Amino acid sequence: GVLSALVVLWSASRAEPAKRKIAYAVTVSKDGPFIDGAEVLGGSIVRAHEHSAYEPELVAIVHPGATSAPGQFAWLSSRGLRWRVVVRPVPINVSAIPNAVYRNRLPKSGCCGERELLKLWAWSLVEYHRVVHLDMDCLVLQPFDELFNRTAEVLYTEDWLMANRNTKVAPAQGGFLLLRPSASTFGALRDLAQEGDWRGGAGWGGSGIG
C-alpha cells in the first residue's frame, strides 16, 4: 500500500547518482594496421576505470576515407570493447584557405596532413563531461579522476622540441589532450584553422604560437 510505495520512493532517492561520462577518443585518418593498438588501449581504459568515479566510453573519430575502420571497430565491439564510431570529414575546406603558403604546406605537414585536424572534432563531443584524445600507441594504467575534477578548459603535455626562438607558449603534444568539450570552442578552433594566418616561425597571427 502507501507504506510500500513510500519505502520504494525513499530507496530510489538514496540510489547512487549516475556517473558522469568521459569519452576517450582516437582519430583514424586512413586505413592501416591500427586494430591491435585500439584493442590494447581500449582494454586498458576499461580496466583502469573499474574503480573510477567516472564512466568511460570509447569513441573513434574516423575519416570517410578510412573505409575499413568501421568494420574493424565493430569487430572489437563484438569482443566486448564497445567502440562508438563517428565518421567525420576534415573540419575545414583546405582549398579555401586564403594563405597560399599555409594552404600548400598543410597537406604535407606531419604524419597525416590536413587530416590531423580531425582531432578538433573532440571538442564537439558535448554530451560528455570531458574528452581525452589519445594516440593509439598509448596505454592507460589508472583513471584520470584528479584531472577530470579540474576546471581547466584543456590540459596537455608540453613538447618544447616543436618550439623555436619565437615560441611564447609551450606547444601541445597532440597525442594527449584532456579537454572540456564545447561547441563554441570547436567553432573558434575551426575558424582559426580555416583562416590559416600562419606566419612560419612567427606562428599564428604573429603570436609566436604554432
GROMACS .gro file of C-alpha atoms in nm:
model
  210
    1GLY     CA    1   0.000   0.000   0.000
    2VAL     CA    2   0.105   0.355   0.075
    3LEU     CA    3   0.385   0.245   0.310
    4SER     CA    4   0.540   0.018   0.045
    5ALA     CA    5   0.527   0.299  -0.211
    6LEU     CA    6   0.696   0.540   0.032
    7VAL     CA    7   0.973   0.289   0.105
    8VAL     CA    8   1.036   0.238  -0.267
    9LEU     CA    9   1.040   0.614  -0.327
   10TRP     CA   10   1.282   0.667  -0.037
   11SER     CA   11   1.511   0.392  -0.164
   12ALA     CA   12   1.516   0.539  -0.514
   13SER     CA   13   1.601   0.883  -0.378
   14ARG     CA   14   1.904   0.737  -0.200
   15ALA     CA   15   2.034   0.550  -0.503
   16GLU     CA   16   2.385   0.622  -0.617
   17PRO     CA   17   2.393   0.913  -0.866
   18ALA     CA   18   2.474   0.822  -1.223
   19LYS     CA   19   2.842   0.851  -1.306
   20ARG     CA   20   2.945   1.131  -1.540
   21LYS     CA   21   3.060   1.003  -1.877
   22ILE     CA   22   3.408   1.060  -2.012
   23ALA     CA   23   3.494   0.999  -2.375
   24TYR     CA   24   3.828   0.850  -2.464
   25ALA     CA   25   3.865   0.942  -2.830
   26VAL     CA   26   4.104   0.836  -3.104
   27THR     CA   27   4.118   0.952  -3.464
   28VAL     CA   28   4.162   0.732  -3.769
   29SER     CA   29   4.275   0.924  -4.076
   30LYS     CA   30   4.329   0.631  -4.313
   31ASP     CA   31   4.317   0.254  -4.337
   32GLY     CA   32   4.601   0.065  -4.179
   33PRO     CA   33   4.708  -0.191  -3.915
   34PHE     CA   34   4.580   0.000  -3.613
   35ILE     CA   35   4.338  -0.251  -3.465
   36ASP     CA   36   4.583  -0.403  -3.216
   37GLY     CA   37   4.656  -0.059  -3.074
   38ALA     CA   38   4.284   0.015  -3.040
   39GLU     CA   39   4.227  -0.318  -2.864
   40VAL     CA   40   4.510  -0.270  -2.614
   41LEU     CA   41   4.424   0.096  -2.549
   42GLY     CA   42   4.051   0.028  -2.512
   43GLY     CA   43   4.110  -0.265  -2.281
   44SER     CA   44   4.344  -0.063  -2.063
   45ILE     CA   45   4.089   0.220  -2.032
   46VAL     CA   46   3.809  -0.014  -1.925
   47ARG     CA   47   4.033  -0.188  -1.672
   48ALA     CA   48   4.172   0.138  -1.532
   49HIS     CA   49   3.820   0.269  -1.466
   50GLU     CA   50   3.698  -0.026  -1.262
   51HIS     CA   51   3.729   0.193  -0.950
   52SER     CA   52   3.674   0.535  -1.105
   53ALA     CA   53   3.404   0.788  -1.020
   54TYR     CA   54   3.353   0.836  -1.394
   55GLU     CA   55   3.218   0.611  -1.667
   56PRO     CA   56   3.441   0.582  -1.975
   57GLU     CA   57   3.317   0.546  -2.330
   58LEU     CA   58   3.537   0.467  -2.629
   59VAL     CA   59   3.493   0.690  -2.935
   60ALA     CA   60   3.663   0.657  -3.272
   61ILE     CA   61   3.655   0.966  -3.496
   62VAL     CA   62   3.701   0.820  -3.843
   63HIS     CA   63   3.770   0.996  -4.172
   64PRO     CA   64   3.538   0.885  -4.457
   65GLY     CA   65   3.846   0.769  -4.647
   66ALA     CA   66   3.923   0.508  -4.383
   67THR     CA   67   3.664   0.270  -4.523
   68SER     CA   68   3.776  -0.040  -4.332
   69ALA     CA   69   3.781   0.126  -3.989
   70PRO     CA   70   3.408   0.095  -3.902
   71GLY     CA   71   3.421  -0.278  -3.964
   72GLN     CA   72   3.735  -0.318  -3.755
   73PHE     CA   73   3.583  -0.131  -3.462
   74ALA     CA   74   3.266  -0.338  -3.500
   75TRP     CA   75   3.484  -0.649  -3.465
   76LEU     CA   76   3.634  -0.505  -3.144
   77SER     CA   77   3.284  -0.431  -3.013
   78SER     CA   78   3.188  -0.792  -3.074
   79ARG     CA   79   3.477  -0.891  -2.846
   80GLY     CA   80   3.344  -0.677  -2.562
   81LEU     CA   81   3.516  -0.343  -2.633
   82ARG     CA   82   3.226  -0.122  -2.730
   83TRP     CA   83   3.357   0.150  -2.960
   84ARG     CA   84   3.130   0.427  -3.083
   85VAL     CA   85   3.231   0.516  -3.440
   86VAL     CA   86   3.178   0.877  -3.552
   87VAL     CA   87   3.256   0.938  -3.921
   88ARG     CA   88   3.369   1.296  -3.980
   89PRO     CA   89   3.545   1.482  -4.266
   90VAL     CA   90   3.833   1.725  -4.222
   91PRO     CA   91   3.661   2.016  -4.041
   92ILE     CA   92   3.789   2.284  -4.281
   93ASN     CA   93   3.800   2.341  -4.657
   94VAL     CA   94   4.171   2.336  -4.736
   95SER     CA   95   4.129   2.473  -5.089
   96ALA     CA   96   3.956   2.783  -4.945
   97ILE     CA   97   4.238   2.881  -4.705
   98PRO     CA   98   4.338   3.238  -4.803
   99ASN     CA   99   4.705   3.197  -4.710
  100ALA     CA  100   4.860   3.021  -5.011
  101VAL     CA  101   5.179   2.925  -4.824
  102TYR     CA  102   4.985   2.754  -4.547
  103ARG     CA  103   4.729   2.610  -4.791
  104ASN     CA  104   5.007   2.433  -4.984
  105ARG     CA  105   5.204   2.327  -4.677
  106LEU     CA  106   4.920   2.181  -4.470
  107PRO     CA  107   4.862   1.865  -4.683
  108LYS     CA  108   5.232   1.780  -4.647
  109SER     CA  109   5.253   1.852  -4.275
  110GLY     CA  110   5.325   1.585  -4.014
  111CYS     CA  111   5.205   1.229  -4.046
  112CYS     CA  112   4.857   1.297  -4.178
  113GLY     CA  113   4.847   1.640  -4.341
  114GLU     CA  114   4.513   1.817  -4.308
  115ARG     CA  115   4.358   1.501  -4.160
  116GLU     CA  116   4.547   1.576  -3.839
  117LEU     CA  117   4.272   1.834  -3.785
  118LEU     CA  118   4.024   1.550  -3.726
  119LYS     CA  119   4.127   1.587  -3.362
  120LEU     CA  120   3.934   1.914  -3.347
  121TRP     CA  121   3.611   1.712  -3.356
  122ALA     CA  122   3.690   1.603  -2.999
  123TRP     CA  123   3.566   1.947  -2.886
  124SER     CA  124   3.229   1.878  -3.050
  125LEU     CA  125   3.150   1.577  -2.824
  126VAL     CA  126   2.946   1.793  -2.588
  127GLU     CA  127   2.745   1.502  -2.448
  128TYR     CA  128   3.047   1.409  -2.233
  129HIS     CA  129   3.180   1.575  -1.916
  130ARG     CA  130   3.536   1.561  -2.050
  131VAL     CA  131   3.708   1.418  -2.357
  132VAL     CA  132   4.052   1.259  -2.355
  133HIS     CA  133   4.208   1.237  -2.700
  134LEU     CA  134   4.487   0.982  -2.722
  135ASP     CA  135   4.704   0.832  -2.992
  136MET     CA  136   4.659   0.457  -3.024
  137ASP     CA  137   5.014   0.381  -2.911
  138CYS     CA  138   4.915   0.481  -2.555
  139LEU     CA  139   4.830   0.272  -2.251
  140VAL     CA  140   4.613   0.393  -1.961
  141LEU     CA  141   4.723   0.248  -1.626
  142GLN     CA  142   4.494   0.441  -1.392
  143PRO     CA  143   4.194   0.674  -1.422
  144PHE     CA  144   4.243   1.049  -1.456
  145ASP     CA  145   3.979   1.141  -1.197
  146GLU     CA  146   4.204   1.408  -1.045
  147LEU     CA  147   4.227   1.579  -1.384
  148PHE     CA  148   3.856   1.535  -1.463
  149ASN     CA  149   3.778   1.725  -1.141
  150ARG     CA  150   3.976   2.030  -1.251
  151THR     CA  151   3.807   2.328  -1.413
  152ALA     CA  152   4.070   2.384  -1.684
  153GLU     CA  153   3.939   2.408  -2.040
  154VAL     CA  154   4.225   2.196  -2.172
  155LEU     CA  155   4.520   2.003  -2.031
  156TYR     CA  156   4.802   1.874  -2.248
  157THR     CA  157   5.159   1.752  -2.244
  158GLU     CA  158   5.416   2.014  -2.344
  159ASP     CA  159   5.655   1.945  -2.632
  160TRP     CA  160   5.933   2.202  -2.642
  161LEU     CA  161   6.104   2.007  -2.920
  162MET     CA  162   5.848   2.167  -3.153
  163ALA     CA  163   5.935   2.518  -3.034
  164ASN     CA  164   6.159   2.784  -3.189
  165ARG     CA  165   6.311   3.110  -3.065
  166ASN     CA  166   5.980   3.294  -3.115
  167THR     CA  167   5.767   3.046  -2.920
  168LYS     CA  168   5.588   3.208  -2.626
  169VAL     CA  169   5.368   2.920  -2.508
  170ALA     CA  170   5.468   2.554  -2.480
  171PRO     CA  171   5.348   2.362  -2.788
  172ALA     CA  172   5.092   2.090  -2.723
  173GLN     CA  173   5.186   1.731  -2.798
  174GLY     CA  174   4.878   1.617  -2.988
  175GLY     CA  175   4.899   1.261  -2.860
  176PHE     CA  176   4.739   1.360  -2.528
  177LEU     CA  177   4.464   1.620  -2.491
  178LEU     CA  178   4.220   1.634  -2.200
  179LEU     CA  179   3.954   1.891  -2.276
  180ARG     CA  180   3.616   2.029  -2.184
  181PRO     CA  181   3.401   1.981  -2.497
  182SER     CA  182   3.238   2.298  -2.624
  183ALA     CA  183   3.058   2.379  -2.950
  184SER     CA  184   3.182   2.739  -2.935
  185THR     CA  185   3.545   2.634  -2.878
  186PHE     CA  186   3.519   2.384  -3.163
  187GLY     CA  187   3.388   2.660  -3.390
  188ALA     CA  188   3.662   2.902  -3.286
  189LEU     CA  189   3.938   2.648  -3.349
  190ARG     CA  190   3.788   2.551  -3.684
  191ASP     CA  191   3.766   2.918  -3.787
  192LEU     CA  192   4.127   2.976  -3.682
  193ALA     CA  193   4.245   2.682  -3.892
  194GLN     CA  194   4.029   2.791  -4.186
  195GLU     CA  195   4.167   3.145  -4.175
  196GLY     CA  196   4.516   3.000  -4.196
  197ASP     CA  197   4.702   3.309  -4.076
  198TRP     CA  198   5.017   3.110  -4.009
  199ARG     CA  199   5.344   3.300  -4.050
  200GLY     CA  200   5.608   3.034  -4.025
  201GLY     CA  201   5.844   3.098  -3.733
  202ALA     CA  202   5.626   3.389  -3.622
  203GLY     CA  203   5.337   3.149  -3.553
  204TRP     CA  204   4.965   3.210  -3.583
  205GLY     CA  205   4.889   3.576  -3.649
  206GLY     CA  206   5.242   3.667  -3.543
  207SER     CA  207   5.178   3.544  -3.189
  208GLY     CA  208   5.478   3.315  -3.171
  209ILE     CA  209   5.238   3.026  -3.107
  210GLY     CA  210   5.221   2.736  -3.351
   0.00000   0.00000   0.00000
